[in-house]
N, CA, C and O of each residue as an XYZ file, in Angstrom:
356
protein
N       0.969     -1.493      6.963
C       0.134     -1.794      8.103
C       0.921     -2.605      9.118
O       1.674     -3.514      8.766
N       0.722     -2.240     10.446
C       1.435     -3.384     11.409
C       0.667     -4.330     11.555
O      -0.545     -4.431     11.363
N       1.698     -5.284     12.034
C       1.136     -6.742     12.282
C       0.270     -6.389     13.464
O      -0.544     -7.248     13.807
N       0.319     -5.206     14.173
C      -0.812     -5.817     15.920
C      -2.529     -4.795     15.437
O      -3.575     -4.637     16.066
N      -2.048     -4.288     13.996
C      -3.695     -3.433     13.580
C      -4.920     -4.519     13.770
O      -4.667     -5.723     13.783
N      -6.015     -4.112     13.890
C      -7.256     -5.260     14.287
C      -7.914     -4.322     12.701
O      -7.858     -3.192     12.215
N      -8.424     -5.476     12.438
C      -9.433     -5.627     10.895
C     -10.642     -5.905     10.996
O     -11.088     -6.828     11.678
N     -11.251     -5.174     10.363
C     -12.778     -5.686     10.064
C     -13.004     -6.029      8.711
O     -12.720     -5.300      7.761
N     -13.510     -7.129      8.640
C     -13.219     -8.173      7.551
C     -14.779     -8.210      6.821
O     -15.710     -8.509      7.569
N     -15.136     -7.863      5.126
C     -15.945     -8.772      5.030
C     -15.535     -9.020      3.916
O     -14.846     -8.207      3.300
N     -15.857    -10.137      3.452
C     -15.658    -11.616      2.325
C     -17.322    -12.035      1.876
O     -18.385    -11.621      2.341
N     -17.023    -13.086      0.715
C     -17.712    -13.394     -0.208
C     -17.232    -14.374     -0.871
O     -16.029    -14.244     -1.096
N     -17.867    -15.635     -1.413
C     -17.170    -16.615     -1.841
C     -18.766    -17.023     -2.692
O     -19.869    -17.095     -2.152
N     -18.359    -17.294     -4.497
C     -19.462    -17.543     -5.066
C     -18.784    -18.180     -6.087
O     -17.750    -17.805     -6.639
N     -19.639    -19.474     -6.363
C     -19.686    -20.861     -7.809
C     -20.598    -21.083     -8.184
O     -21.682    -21.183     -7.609
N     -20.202    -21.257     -9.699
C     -21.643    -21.153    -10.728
C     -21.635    -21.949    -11.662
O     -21.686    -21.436    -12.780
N     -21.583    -23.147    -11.598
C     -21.571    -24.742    -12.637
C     -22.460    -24.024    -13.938
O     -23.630    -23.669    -14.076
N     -21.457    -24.018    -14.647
C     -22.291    -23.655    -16.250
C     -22.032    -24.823    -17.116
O     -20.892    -25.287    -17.105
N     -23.112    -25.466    -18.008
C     -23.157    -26.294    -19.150
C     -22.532    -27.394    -18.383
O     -21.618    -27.984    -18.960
N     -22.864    -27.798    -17.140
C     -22.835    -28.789    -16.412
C     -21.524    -29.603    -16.302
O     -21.398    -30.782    -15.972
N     -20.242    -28.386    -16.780
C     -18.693    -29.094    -16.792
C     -17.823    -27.846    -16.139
O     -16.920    -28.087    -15.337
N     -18.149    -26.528    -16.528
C     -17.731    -25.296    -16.199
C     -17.756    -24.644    -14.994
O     -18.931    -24.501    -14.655
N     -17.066    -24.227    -14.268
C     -17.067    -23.993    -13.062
C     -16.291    -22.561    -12.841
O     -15.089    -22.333    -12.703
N     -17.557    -21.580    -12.861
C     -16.941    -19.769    -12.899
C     -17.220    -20.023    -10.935
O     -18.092    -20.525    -10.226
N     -15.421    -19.082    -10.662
C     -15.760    -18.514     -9.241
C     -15.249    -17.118     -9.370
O     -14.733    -16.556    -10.336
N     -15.592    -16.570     -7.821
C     -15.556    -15.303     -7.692
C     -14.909    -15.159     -5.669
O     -15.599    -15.545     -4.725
N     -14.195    -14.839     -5.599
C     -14.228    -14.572     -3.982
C     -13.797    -13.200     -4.170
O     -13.283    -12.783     -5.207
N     -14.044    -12.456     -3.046
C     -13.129    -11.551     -2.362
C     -13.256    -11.229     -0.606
O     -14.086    -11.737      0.148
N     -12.301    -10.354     -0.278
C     -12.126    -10.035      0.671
C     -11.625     -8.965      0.901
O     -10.479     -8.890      0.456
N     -11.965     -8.120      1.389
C     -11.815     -6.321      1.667
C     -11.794     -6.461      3.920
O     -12.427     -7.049      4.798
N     -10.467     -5.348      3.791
C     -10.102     -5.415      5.300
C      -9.982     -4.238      5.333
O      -9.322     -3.583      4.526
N     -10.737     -3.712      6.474
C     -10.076     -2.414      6.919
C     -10.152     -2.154      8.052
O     -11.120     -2.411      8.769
N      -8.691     -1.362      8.526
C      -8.511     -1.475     10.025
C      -9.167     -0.805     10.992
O      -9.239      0.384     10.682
N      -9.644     -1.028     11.962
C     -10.469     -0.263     12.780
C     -10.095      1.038     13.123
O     -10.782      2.038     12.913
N      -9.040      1.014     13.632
C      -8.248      2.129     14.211
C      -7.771      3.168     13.287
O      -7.445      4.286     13.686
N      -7.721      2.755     11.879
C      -7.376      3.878     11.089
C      -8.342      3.448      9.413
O      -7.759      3.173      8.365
N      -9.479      3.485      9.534
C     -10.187      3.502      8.039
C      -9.770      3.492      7.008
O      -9.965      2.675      6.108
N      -8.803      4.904      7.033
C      -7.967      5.089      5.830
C      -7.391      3.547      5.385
O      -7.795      3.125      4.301
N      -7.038      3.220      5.686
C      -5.998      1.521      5.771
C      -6.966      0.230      5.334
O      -7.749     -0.406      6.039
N      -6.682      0.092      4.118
C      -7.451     -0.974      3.878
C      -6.561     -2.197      2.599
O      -5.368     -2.173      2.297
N      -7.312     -2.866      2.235
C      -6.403     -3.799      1.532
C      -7.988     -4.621      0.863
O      -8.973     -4.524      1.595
N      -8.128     -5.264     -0.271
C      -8.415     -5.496     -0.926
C      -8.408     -6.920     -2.105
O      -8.056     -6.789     -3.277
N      -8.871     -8.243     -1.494
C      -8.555     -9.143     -2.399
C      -9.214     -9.837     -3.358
O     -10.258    -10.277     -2.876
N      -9.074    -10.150     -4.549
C     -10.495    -10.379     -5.390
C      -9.564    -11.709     -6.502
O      -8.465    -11.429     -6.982
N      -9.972    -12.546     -6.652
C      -9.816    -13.700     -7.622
C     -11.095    -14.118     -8.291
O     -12.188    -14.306     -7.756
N     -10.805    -14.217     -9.400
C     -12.176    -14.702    -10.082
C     -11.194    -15.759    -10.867
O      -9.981    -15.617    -11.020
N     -11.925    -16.746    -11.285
C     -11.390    -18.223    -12.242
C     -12.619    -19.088    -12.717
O     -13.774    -18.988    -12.303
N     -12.140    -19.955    -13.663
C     -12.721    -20.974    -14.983
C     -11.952    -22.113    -14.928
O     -10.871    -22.265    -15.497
N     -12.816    -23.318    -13.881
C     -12.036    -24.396    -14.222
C     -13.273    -25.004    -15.102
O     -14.492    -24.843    -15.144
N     -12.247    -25.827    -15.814
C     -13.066    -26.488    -17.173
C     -12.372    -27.894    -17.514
O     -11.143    -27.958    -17.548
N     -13.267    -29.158    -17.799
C     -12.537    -30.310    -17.836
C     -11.419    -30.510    -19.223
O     -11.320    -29.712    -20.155
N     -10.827    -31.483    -19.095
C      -9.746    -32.178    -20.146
C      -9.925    -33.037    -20.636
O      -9.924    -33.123    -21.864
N     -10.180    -34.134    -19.718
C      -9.870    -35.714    -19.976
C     -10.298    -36.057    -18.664
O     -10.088    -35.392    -17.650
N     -10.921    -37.153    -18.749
C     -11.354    -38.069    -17.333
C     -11.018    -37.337    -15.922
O     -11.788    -36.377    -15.933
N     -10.286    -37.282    -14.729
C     -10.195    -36.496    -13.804
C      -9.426    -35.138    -13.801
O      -9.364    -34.263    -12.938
N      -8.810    -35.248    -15.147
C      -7.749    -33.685    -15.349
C      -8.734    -32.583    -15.778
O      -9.631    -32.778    -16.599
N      -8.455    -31.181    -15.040
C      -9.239    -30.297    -15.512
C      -7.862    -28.986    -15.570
O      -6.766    -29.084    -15.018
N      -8.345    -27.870    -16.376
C      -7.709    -27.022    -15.973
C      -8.211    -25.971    -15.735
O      -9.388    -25.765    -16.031
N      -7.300    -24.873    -15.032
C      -8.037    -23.230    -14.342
C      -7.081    -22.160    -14.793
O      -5.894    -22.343    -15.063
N      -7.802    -20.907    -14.850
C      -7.561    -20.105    -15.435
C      -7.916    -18.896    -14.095
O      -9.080    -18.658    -13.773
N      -7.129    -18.449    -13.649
C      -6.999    -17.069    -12.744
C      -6.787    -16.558    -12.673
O      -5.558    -16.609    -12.618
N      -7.359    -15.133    -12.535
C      -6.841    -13.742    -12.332
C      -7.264    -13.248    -10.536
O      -8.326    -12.929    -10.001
N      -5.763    -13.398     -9.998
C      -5.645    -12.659     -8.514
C      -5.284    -10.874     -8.717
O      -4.494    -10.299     -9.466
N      -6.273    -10.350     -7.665
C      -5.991     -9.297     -7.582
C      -5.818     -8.212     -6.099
O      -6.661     -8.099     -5.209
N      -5.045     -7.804     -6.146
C      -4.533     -7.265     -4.701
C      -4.990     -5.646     -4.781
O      -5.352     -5.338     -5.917
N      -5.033     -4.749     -3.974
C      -5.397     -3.381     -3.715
C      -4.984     -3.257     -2.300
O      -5.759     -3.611     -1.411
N      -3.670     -2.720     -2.001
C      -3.087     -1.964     -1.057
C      -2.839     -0.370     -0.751
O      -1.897      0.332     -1.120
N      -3.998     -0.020      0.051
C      -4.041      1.321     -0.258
C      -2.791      2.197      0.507
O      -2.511      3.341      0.148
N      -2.091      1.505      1.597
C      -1.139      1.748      2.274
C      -0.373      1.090      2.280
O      -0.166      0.587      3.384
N       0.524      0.652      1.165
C       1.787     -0.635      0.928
C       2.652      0.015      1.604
O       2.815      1.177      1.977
N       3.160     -0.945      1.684
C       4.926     -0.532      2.313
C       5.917      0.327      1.267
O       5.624      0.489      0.082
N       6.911      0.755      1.777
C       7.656      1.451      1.251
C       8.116      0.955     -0.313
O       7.971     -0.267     -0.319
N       8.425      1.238     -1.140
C       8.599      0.537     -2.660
C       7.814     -0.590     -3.102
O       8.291     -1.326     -3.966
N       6.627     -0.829     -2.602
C       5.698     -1.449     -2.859
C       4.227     -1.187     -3.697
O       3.269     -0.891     -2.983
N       4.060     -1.254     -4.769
C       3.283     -1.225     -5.719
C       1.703     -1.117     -5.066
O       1.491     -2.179     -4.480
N       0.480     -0.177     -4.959
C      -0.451     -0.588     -4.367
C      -1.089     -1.639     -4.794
O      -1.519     -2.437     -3.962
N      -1.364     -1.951     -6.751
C      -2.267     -2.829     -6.958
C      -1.203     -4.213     -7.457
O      -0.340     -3.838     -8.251
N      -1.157     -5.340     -7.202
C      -0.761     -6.093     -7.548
C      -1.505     -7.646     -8.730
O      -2.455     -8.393     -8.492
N      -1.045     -7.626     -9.327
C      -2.116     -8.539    -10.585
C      -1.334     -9.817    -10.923
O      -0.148     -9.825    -11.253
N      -2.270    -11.096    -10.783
C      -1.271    -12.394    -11.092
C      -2.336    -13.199    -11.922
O      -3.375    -13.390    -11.291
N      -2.310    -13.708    -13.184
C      -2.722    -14.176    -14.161
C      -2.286    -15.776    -14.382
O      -1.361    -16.131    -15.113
N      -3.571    -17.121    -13.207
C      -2.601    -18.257    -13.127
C      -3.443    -19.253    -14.237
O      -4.607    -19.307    -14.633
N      -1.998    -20.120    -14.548
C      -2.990    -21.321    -15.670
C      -2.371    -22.598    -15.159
O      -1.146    -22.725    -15.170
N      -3.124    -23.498    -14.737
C      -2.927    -24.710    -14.239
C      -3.622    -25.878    -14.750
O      -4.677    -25.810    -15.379
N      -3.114    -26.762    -14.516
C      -3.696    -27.988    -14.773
C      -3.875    -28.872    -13.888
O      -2.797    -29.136    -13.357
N      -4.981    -29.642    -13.341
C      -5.007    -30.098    -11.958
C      -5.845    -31.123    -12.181
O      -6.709    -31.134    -13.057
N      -5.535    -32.301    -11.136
C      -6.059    -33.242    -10.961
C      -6.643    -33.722     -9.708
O      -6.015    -33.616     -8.654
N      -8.141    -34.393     -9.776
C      -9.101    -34.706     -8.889
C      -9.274    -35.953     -8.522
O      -8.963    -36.740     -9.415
N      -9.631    -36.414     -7.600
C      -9.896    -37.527     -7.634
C     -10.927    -38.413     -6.121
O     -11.200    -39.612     -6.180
């Protein structure tokens, strides 16, 4: 896709406090270009942050990409599986 294509964008962003420590999300975002439909792209993360110890929690993510028109040697679906540990305060 070129950088000057115009997008029509819609998104979604949803959290769901379970057992009053658990924290399931969900976003995505789906684009597709005006000028050519065919052309779209596709982003979706869902994750589980869950506590540790006093302000440390950690998360668990699965990113997911859908490029229906990647670039040349470029994979359409792309998948990233993150584990972190993070602190709040």
């Amino acid at each position: 896709s070129a950088a000057s294509d115009v997008y029509k964008r819609q998104a979604s962003d949803y959290t769901k406090l379970l057992f009053k420590q658990v924290r399931l999300s969900h976003s995505h975002q789906l684009l597709v270009a005006i000028e050519d439909t065919d052309n779209s792209q596709l982003f979706a993360d869902i994750s589980v942050d869950f506590p540790l110890i006093d302000s440390l929690f950690t998360k668990v993510s699965l990113e997911w990409v859908y490029d229906n028109q990647p670039l040349a040697k470029v994979e359409k679906i792309d998948r990233k599986l993150n584990l972190g540990v993070n602190y709040s305060w």
